[in-house]
């Protein structure tokens, strides 16, 4: 279900998919489908879209790189070596480098 939410960060109304509800608050974690960003939105800033607005295609789509896993540099100070190994998530430098390559 796509909703229209007001993003305080972008200072505009955007289409979004609600990802989760924050416990004990009236805030929702939303994926902004036209900006490929996650944002926390208060319930008072969420609306149901009307008419042709719902039929417009999204400008951004969630995707992943095929067979590409995040890696990180592991330092062993006792052995005085550095190894590249698997990581749970992409680090900030890798994300920024990838975004620079795309641009």
XYZ file of C-alpha atoms in Angstrom, residues 19 22 56 69 78 98:
6
model
C 8.021 -0.344 6.524
C 7.851 2.571 16.055
C 2.176 7.111 -11.614
C 28.294 -9.154 -0.709
C 49.272 -8.884 16.863
C 29.464 3.371 -5.289
